[in-house]
Short mmCIF file of C-alpha atoms and ligand atoms in Angstrom, two decimals:
data_model
loop_
_atom_site.label_atom_id
_atom_site.label_comp_id
_atom_site.label_asym_id
_atom_site.label_seq_id
_atom_site.Cartn_x
_atom_site.Cartn_y
_atom_site.Cartn_z
CA MET A 1 114.95 -59.76 110.19
CA THR A 2 117.47 -60.04 112.89
CA ALA A 3 116.85 -56.86 115.64
CA GLN A 4 114.75 -58.24 118.44
CA ARG A 5 111.65 -57.33 118.24
CA ILE A 6 110.55 -54.94 121.57
CA ASP A 7 106.78 -55.86 121.99
CA GLY A 8 105.06 -52.69 123.07
CA LYS A 9 101.75 -54.54 123.28
CA ALA A 10 102.97 -56.98 125.92
CA LEU A 11 104.82 -54.44 127.80
CA ALA A 12 101.91 -51.81 127.78
CA ALA A 13 99.98 -55.48 128.85
CA ARG A 14 102.30 -56.11 132.32
CA LEU A 15 102.51 -52.68 132.75
CA GLN A 16 98.17 -51.96 132.80
CA GLU A 17 98.42 -55.71 135.30
CA THR A 18 100.51 -53.56 137.37
CA VAL A 19 97.89 -50.31 137.31
CA ALA A 20 95.17 -52.29 138.08
CA ALA A 21 96.28 -53.88 140.87
CA ARG A 22 98.29 -50.81 142.72
CA THR A 23 94.74 -49.11 142.15
CA ALA A 24 92.76 -51.94 143.62
CA GLY A 25 95.43 -51.94 146.15
CA LEU A 26 94.33 -48.24 146.81
CA GLY A 27 90.64 -48.25 146.92
CA ALA A 28 90.95 -51.06 149.21
CA THR A 29 93.35 -49.00 151.60
CA GLN A 30 92.33 -45.97 151.10
CA GLY A 31 89.07 -45.67 149.63
CA LEU A 32 90.45 -43.88 147.36
CA ARG A 33 89.18 -44.08 143.40
CA PRO A 34 91.75 -42.46 140.86
CA GLY A 35 90.10 -40.31 138.17
CA LEU A 36 91.21 -39.26 134.75
CA ALA A 37 89.02 -36.84 132.90
CA VAL A 38 89.88 -37.13 129.29
CA VAL A 39 88.91 -33.59 126.86
CA LEU A 40 88.25 -34.02 123.37
CA VAL A 41 87.21 -31.20 121.18
CA GLY A 42 86.00 -31.46 117.46
CA SER A 43 85.88 -34.99 115.60
CA ASP A 44 89.43 -35.75 114.20
CA PRO A 45 89.50 -39.46 113.65
CA ALA A 46 92.34 -40.90 114.51
CA SER A 47 92.11 -38.08 118.00
CA GLN A 48 88.37 -40.41 117.89
CA VAL A 49 90.97 -43.91 118.63
CA TYR A 50 92.40 -42.79 120.37
CA VAL A 51 90.46 -41.27 123.14
CA ARG A 52 87.89 -44.01 122.72
CA SER A 53 91.67 -45.92 123.99
CA LYS A 54 92.31 -44.25 126.12
CA ARG A 55 89.13 -44.44 128.13
CA ARG A 56 88.57 -48.29 127.69
CA ARG A 57 91.97 -48.37 129.32
CA THR A 58 91.24 -46.40 132.69
CA ALA A 59 88.00 -47.80 132.70
CA GLU A 60 89.76 -51.10 132.59
CA ALA A 61 92.44 -50.64 135.36
CA GLY A 62 89.38 -49.88 137.81
CA MET A 63 89.89 -45.76 137.98
CA GLN A 64 86.91 -43.64 136.79
CA SER A 65 87.35 -42.54 133.99
CA PHE A 66 85.31 -38.57 132.85
CA ALA A 67 84.22 -37.74 129.19
CA HIS A 68 84.09 -34.59 128.20
CA GLU A 69 83.55 -33.97 124.28
CA LEU A 70 83.25 -30.88 123.39
CA PRO A 71 81.98 -29.22 119.37
CA GLU A 72 85.12 -28.70 116.60
CA ASP A 73 83.46 -24.84 117.33
CA THR A 74 83.94 -24.33 120.84
CA GLY A 75 85.65 -20.85 121.77
CA GLU A 76 88.90 -21.28 123.89
CA ALA A 77 87.21 -19.42 126.92
CA ALA A 78 84.92 -22.02 127.44
CA LEU A 79 87.24 -24.62 126.96
CA LEU A 80 89.11 -22.87 129.37
CA GLU A 81 86.70 -23.21 131.21
CA LEU A 82 86.11 -26.45 131.33
CA ILE A 83 89.30 -27.12 132.18
CA ALA A 84 88.77 -25.10 135.52
CA ARG A 85 86.83 -27.09 136.53
CA LEU A 86 87.92 -30.29 136.55
CA ASN A 87 90.96 -28.73 138.10
CA THR A 88 89.04 -27.94 141.38
CA ASP A 89 87.21 -31.57 141.22
CA PRO A 90 88.22 -33.59 143.66
CA ALA A 91 86.83 -37.10 141.80
CA VAL A 92 89.25 -36.41 138.90
CA HIS A 93 92.53 -36.46 139.48
CA GLY A 94 94.21 -36.46 136.17
CA VAL A 95 92.91 -34.19 133.40
CA LEU A 96 94.11 -34.31 129.46
CA VAL A 97 93.44 -32.45 126.63
CA GLN A 98 93.68 -34.42 123.74
CA LEU A 99 95.94 -32.85 120.83
CA PRO A 100 95.35 -31.50 118.04
CA LEU A 101 92.96 -29.02 119.22
CA PRO A 102 91.35 -27.34 116.15
CA ALA A 103 93.38 -23.87 114.66
CA HIS A 104 91.40 -21.75 116.88
CA ILE A 105 92.36 -22.56 119.66
CA ASP A 106 95.97 -21.58 121.38
CA PRO A 107 97.15 -25.24 122.78
CA MET A 108 99.80 -23.39 125.03
CA ARG A 109 97.63 -21.94 126.50
CA VAL A 110 94.93 -24.60 127.30
CA LEU A 111 97.64 -26.41 128.69
CA ALA A 112 99.36 -24.06 130.97
CA ALA A 113 95.66 -23.77 132.13
CA ILE A 114 95.82 -27.18 133.28
CA ASP A 115 96.75 -27.90 137.63
CA PRO A 116 100.32 -29.48 136.84
CA ALA A 117 99.87 -31.65 140.33
CA LYS A 118 96.75 -33.67 137.30
CA ASP A 119 98.43 -32.72 133.96
CA VAL A 120 98.72 -36.44 133.53
CA ASP A 121 100.24 -35.40 130.11
CA GLY A 122 103.26 -33.75 131.59
CA PHE A 123 103.08 -31.41 128.96
CA HIS A 124 102.36 -27.86 131.64
CA VAL A 125 106.02 -25.89 131.72
CA VAL A 126 106.60 -26.55 135.38
CA ASN A 127 106.60 -30.16 135.10
CA ALA A 128 108.71 -29.60 131.75
CA GLY A 129 110.89 -27.94 133.91
CA ARG A 130 110.90 -30.06 136.52
CA LEU A 131 111.52 -32.64 133.91
CA ALA A 132 114.55 -30.28 132.88
CA THR A 133 115.93 -30.10 136.07
CA GLY A 134 115.79 -33.41 137.84
CA GLN A 135 113.05 -32.99 139.29
CA PRO A 136 110.32 -34.34 140.46
CA GLY A 137 106.82 -33.89 138.03
CA LEU A 138 104.95 -35.77 135.71
CA VAL A 139 106.46 -36.94 132.74
CA PRO A 140 105.25 -37.08 128.99
CA CYS A 141 103.93 -40.83 128.16
CA THR A 142 105.54 -40.82 125.48
CA PRO A 143 109.34 -40.48 126.34
CA LEU A 144 108.25 -42.47 129.76
CA GLY A 145 107.02 -45.29 127.43
CA CYS A 146 109.75 -45.23 125.25
CA MET A 147 112.61 -45.76 128.58
CA MET A 148 110.69 -48.32 129.66
CA LEU A 149 111.20 -49.96 126.55
CA LEU A 150 114.48 -48.78 126.06
CA ARG A 151 115.30 -50.92 129.53
CA GLU A 152 113.84 -54.37 127.97
CA ARG A 153 117.20 -54.23 126.35
CA HIS A 154 119.39 -52.25 128.24
CA ALA A 155 119.90 -52.80 131.86
CA ASP A 156 121.71 -50.02 131.74
CA LEU A 157 122.23 -46.93 129.22
CA SER A 158 124.99 -44.57 130.97
CA GLY A 159 127.50 -43.93 128.40
CA LEU A 160 125.62 -45.00 125.06
CA HIS A 161 124.94 -42.38 122.57
CA ALA A 162 121.73 -41.55 121.92
CA VAL A 163 120.50 -39.89 118.97
CA VAL A 164 116.99 -38.16 119.53
CA LEU A 165 115.26 -37.23 115.73
CA GLY A 166 112.92 -34.60 115.93
CA ARG A 167 112.80 -31.64 119.00
CA SER A 168 108.58 -31.36 119.59
CA ASN A 169 107.77 -30.23 122.81
CA ILE A 170 105.53 -33.66 123.66
CA VAL A 171 108.59 -35.95 122.51
CA GLY A 172 111.61 -35.14 121.25
CA LYS A 173 112.92 -32.71 123.75
CA PRO A 174 111.72 -34.75 127.44
CA MET A 175 113.17 -37.50 125.78
CA ALA A 176 116.48 -36.02 125.23
CA GLN A 177 116.27 -34.87 128.68
CA LEU A 178 115.47 -38.83 130.20
CA LEU A 179 118.48 -39.92 128.02
CA LEU A 180 120.26 -37.63 129.70
CA ALA A 181 119.03 -38.65 132.92
CA GLU A 182 120.51 -41.98 132.41
CA ASN A 183 124.30 -40.74 132.03
CA CYS A 184 123.87 -41.05 127.37
CA THR A 185 125.11 -38.78 125.18
CA VAL A 186 122.43 -36.81 123.48
CA THR A 187 122.39 -35.56 120.24
CA VAL A 188 119.30 -34.27 119.25
CA VAL A 189 118.71 -34.22 115.46
CA HIS A 190 116.11 -31.87 113.56
CA SER A 191 114.93 -31.13 110.12
CA ARG A 192 117.52 -28.19 109.79
CA SER A 193 120.39 -30.60 110.88
CA ARG A 194 122.39 -31.23 108.26
CA ASP A 195 123.63 -35.08 106.88
CA LEU A 196 121.22 -36.65 109.18
CA PRO A 197 122.12 -40.21 107.86
CA MET A 198 125.29 -39.39 109.01
CA LEU A 199 124.17 -38.45 112.97
CA CYS A 200 121.78 -41.08 112.96
CA ARG A 201 124.73 -44.10 112.37
CA GLN A 202 126.82 -42.79 115.33
CA ALA A 203 123.95 -43.51 117.64
CA ASP A 204 123.75 -46.70 120.13
CA ILE A 205 120.31 -46.09 120.89
CA LEU A 206 117.81 -44.24 117.52
CA VAL A 207 115.06 -42.80 118.59
CA ALA A 208 113.05 -41.57 115.77
CA ALA A 209 110.08 -38.57 116.18
CA VAL A 210 109.44 -36.45 113.20
CA GLY A 211 106.72 -37.97 112.06
CA ARG A 212 108.00 -38.28 108.47
CA PRO A 213 106.67 -41.80 107.16
CA GLU A 214 110.04 -44.12 106.84
CA LEU A 215 112.52 -41.61 106.78
CA VAL A 216 114.87 -43.33 108.35
CA ARG A 217 116.34 -46.07 106.00
CA GLY A 218 118.11 -49.08 106.68
CA ASP A 219 121.66 -47.14 106.34
CA TRP A 220 120.59 -44.28 108.40
CA ILE A 221 121.38 -47.16 111.04
CA ARG A 222 124.73 -48.42 113.37
CA PRO A 223 124.29 -52.52 112.85
CA GLY A 224 123.56 -53.66 116.21
CA ALA A 225 121.79 -50.66 117.32
CA THR A 226 118.42 -49.94 119.22
CA VAL A 227 115.76 -48.24 117.45
CA ILE A 228 112.67 -46.66 118.91
CA ASP A 229 110.40 -45.85 115.80
CA VAL A 230 107.46 -42.95 117.70
CA GLY A 231 106.05 -42.28 114.15
CA ILE A 232 102.49 -43.09 114.24
CA ASN A 233 101.66 -42.49 110.38
CA ARG A 234 98.42 -43.32 108.70
CA VAL A 235 98.78 -43.55 104.59
CA VAL A 236 96.75 -44.65 102.15
CA ARG A 237 97.51 -47.94 99.67
CA PRO A 238 96.72 -47.67 96.60
CA ASP A 239 93.60 -49.57 96.56
CA GLY A 240 92.53 -46.97 99.25
CA THR A 241 92.85 -48.97 102.53
CA ALA A 242 94.55 -46.91 105.32
CA ARG A 243 97.24 -48.73 106.78
CA LEU A 244 99.62 -46.89 110.13
CA ILE A 245 103.74 -47.01 109.47
CA GLY A 246 106.00 -45.44 111.42
CA ASP A 247 108.88 -42.93 110.81
CA VAL A 248 111.03 -45.80 110.19
CA ALA A 249 111.43 -48.58 106.92
CA PHE A 250 111.01 -51.16 109.14
CA ASP A 251 111.88 -53.97 107.02
CA GLU A 252 115.10 -52.37 105.96
CA ALA A 253 116.19 -51.43 109.48
CA ALA A 254 115.37 -54.65 111.26
CA ALA A 255 117.78 -56.51 109.24
CA VAL A 256 120.80 -53.68 110.41
CA ALA A 257 119.60 -52.65 114.37
CA GLY A 258 120.25 -54.80 117.07
CA ALA A 259 116.43 -53.86 118.50
CA ILE A 260 113.23 -52.50 117.19
CA THR A 261 110.06 -51.13 118.42
CA PRO A 262 106.78 -51.98 115.79
CA VAL A 263 104.07 -49.29 114.41
CA PRO A 264 101.61 -50.46 115.10
CA GLY A 265 102.68 -52.82 118.52
CA GLY A 266 105.46 -50.31 120.04
CA VAL A 267 105.35 -47.17 121.48
CA GLY A 268 102.03 -46.13 120.62
CA PRO A 269 100.22 -48.75 123.40
CA MET A 270 102.94 -47.76 126.27
CA THR A 271 101.92 -44.18 125.25
CA ILE A 272 98.19 -45.34 127.17
CA ALA A 273 99.65 -47.36 129.76
CA CYS A 274 101.67 -44.64 130.86
CA LEU A 275 99.11 -42.15 130.87
CA LEU A 276 96.98 -44.60 133.55
CA ALA A 277 100.74 -44.94 135.54
CA ASN A 278 100.69 -41.12 135.35
CA THR A 279 96.73 -40.95 136.43
CA LEU A 280 97.32 -43.49 139.66
CA ILE A 281 100.88 -41.41 140.37
CA ALA A 282 98.75 -37.65 140.38
CA SER A 283 96.25 -39.32 142.68
CA CYS A 284 98.72 -40.96 145.17
CA ARG A 285 100.36 -37.09 144.90
CA GLN A 286 97.25 -35.56 145.58
CA ALA A 287 96.32 -37.55 148.47
CA GLY A 288 99.73 -37.19 150.68
CA LEU A 289 100.86 -40.82 149.84
CA PRO A 290 104.12 -41.96 148.35
CA ASP A 291 104.62 -43.00 144.81
CA PRO A 292 103.27 -46.35 143.49
CA ASP A 293 105.94 -48.98 142.94
CA LEU A 294 104.87 -49.32 138.82
CA THR A 295 107.65 -52.37 137.88
CA PRO A 296 105.29 -54.04 135.06
CA ALA A 297 104.24 -57.79 135.97
CA PRO A 298 106.97 -59.96 134.72
CA GLY A 299 106.66 -60.85 131.32
CA ALA A 300 106.20 -64.52 130.00
N1 LIG B 401 96.71 -34.93 125.13
C1 LIG B 401 97.53 -36.34 123.98
N2 LIG B 401 97.30 -35.83 122.68
C2 LIG B 401 98.16 -36.67 121.95
C3 LIG B 401 98.76 -37.75 122.22
C4 LIG B 401 99.28 -37.67 123.87
O1 LIG B 401 99.88 -38.08 124.30
N3 LIG B 401 98.40 -36.47 124.80
N4 LIG B 401 100.15 -38.37 121.41
C5 LIG B 401 99.63 -38.85 120.43
C6 LIG B 401 98.37 -39.91 119.86
N5 LIG B 401 98.37 -40.68 121.30
C7 LIG B 401 96.94 -40.27 122.14
O2 LIG B 401 96.58 -39.67 122.12
C8 LIG B 401 98.19 -42.24 120.30
C9 LIG B 401 98.74 -42.48 119.63
C10 LIG B 401 99.07 -43.63 119.27
C11 LIG B 401 98.05 -44.62 120.41
C12 LIG B 401 98.50 -46.25 119.95
O3 LIG B 401 98.40 -47.50 120.78
N6 LIG B 401 98.20 -46.61 118.38
C13 LIG B 401 98.59 -48.27 118.40
C14 LIG B 401 98.28 -47.99 116.68
C15 LIG B 401 96.37 -47.80 117.18
C16 LIG B 401 95.82 -46.94 115.60
O4 LIG B 401 95.17 -47.96 114.88
O5 LIG B 401 95.76 -45.44 115.23
C17 LIG B 401 99.91 -48.48 117.80
O6 LIG B 401 101.10 -47.73 117.54
O7 LIG B 401 100.09 -49.61 117.88
C18 LIG B 401 98.15 -44.40 121.30
C19 LIG B 401 97.76 -43.01 121.61
C20 LIG B 401 98.80 -37.80 119.64
N7 LIG B 401 98.01 -36.64 120.18
#
């Protein structure tokens, strides 16, 4: 392997350390304890893993964690009523509804019901619009974490060609906006793009966020490029055991890239650390306080 391994687990731990320190300071100086409400509808196994992790990390950071678990057959109206209550609860500063939702519930309607000031996922159209127009808002956790991972390798992204593979509302589109804001030249490619390998080979920075296991091969990568793998694909081995793999064929890619994030241990942990950061930011803004300095604690 020639590529530098960008350690998301270590960076997430550093960020969480900073968030915990700022949270303690907030409690001591303002008597304010940030609160995060996590809503899970149904019993999707992967969602249960992520929600458990979010709740644990929230408590570890010294924040209040409010768990709401609703049955799979919960009606959209009942979910919207819960969100309305969380929007007005002064102990709750962040609200997130774990995705995906059951098929009978409209996610766009649910996400639109969250108070934008408490939208710590950054999925609300108000926050998406603020990001698109360069205004302060809450930024989606995964793209925010990807930018922090990139800064581990690039002090300045200006003029670099970034290719974002995927155009989802929760990763691809906000990722392109964040890279543009750092003066990258940004290309967004997707399932309808022609000649994906050629387009990806143009990238100094390649962000893979399509949800297709090992789609990106080693020969799709420009030698020395930085690869950020957002994929979280659960695949079952012939012996029946499950494993997590990314959207990038890691071994092939690591032989060509200059730096790469692993799966697991890359973007995933940063998603949760940035959720805590967003919750802290939201609580400060709701209290009329300046945004906290969340520069991750120095590494070893
Ligand atoms: N409301 C939201 N729903 C979903 C989001 C989100 O940001 N907000 N993102 C994904 C899932 N996700 C967070 O919810 C998430 C995925 C993966 C990880 C993570 O730490 N993965 C670990 C491995 C953990 C495992 O064994 O699966 C890793 O990559 O190292 C954290 C959060 C969709 N839904």
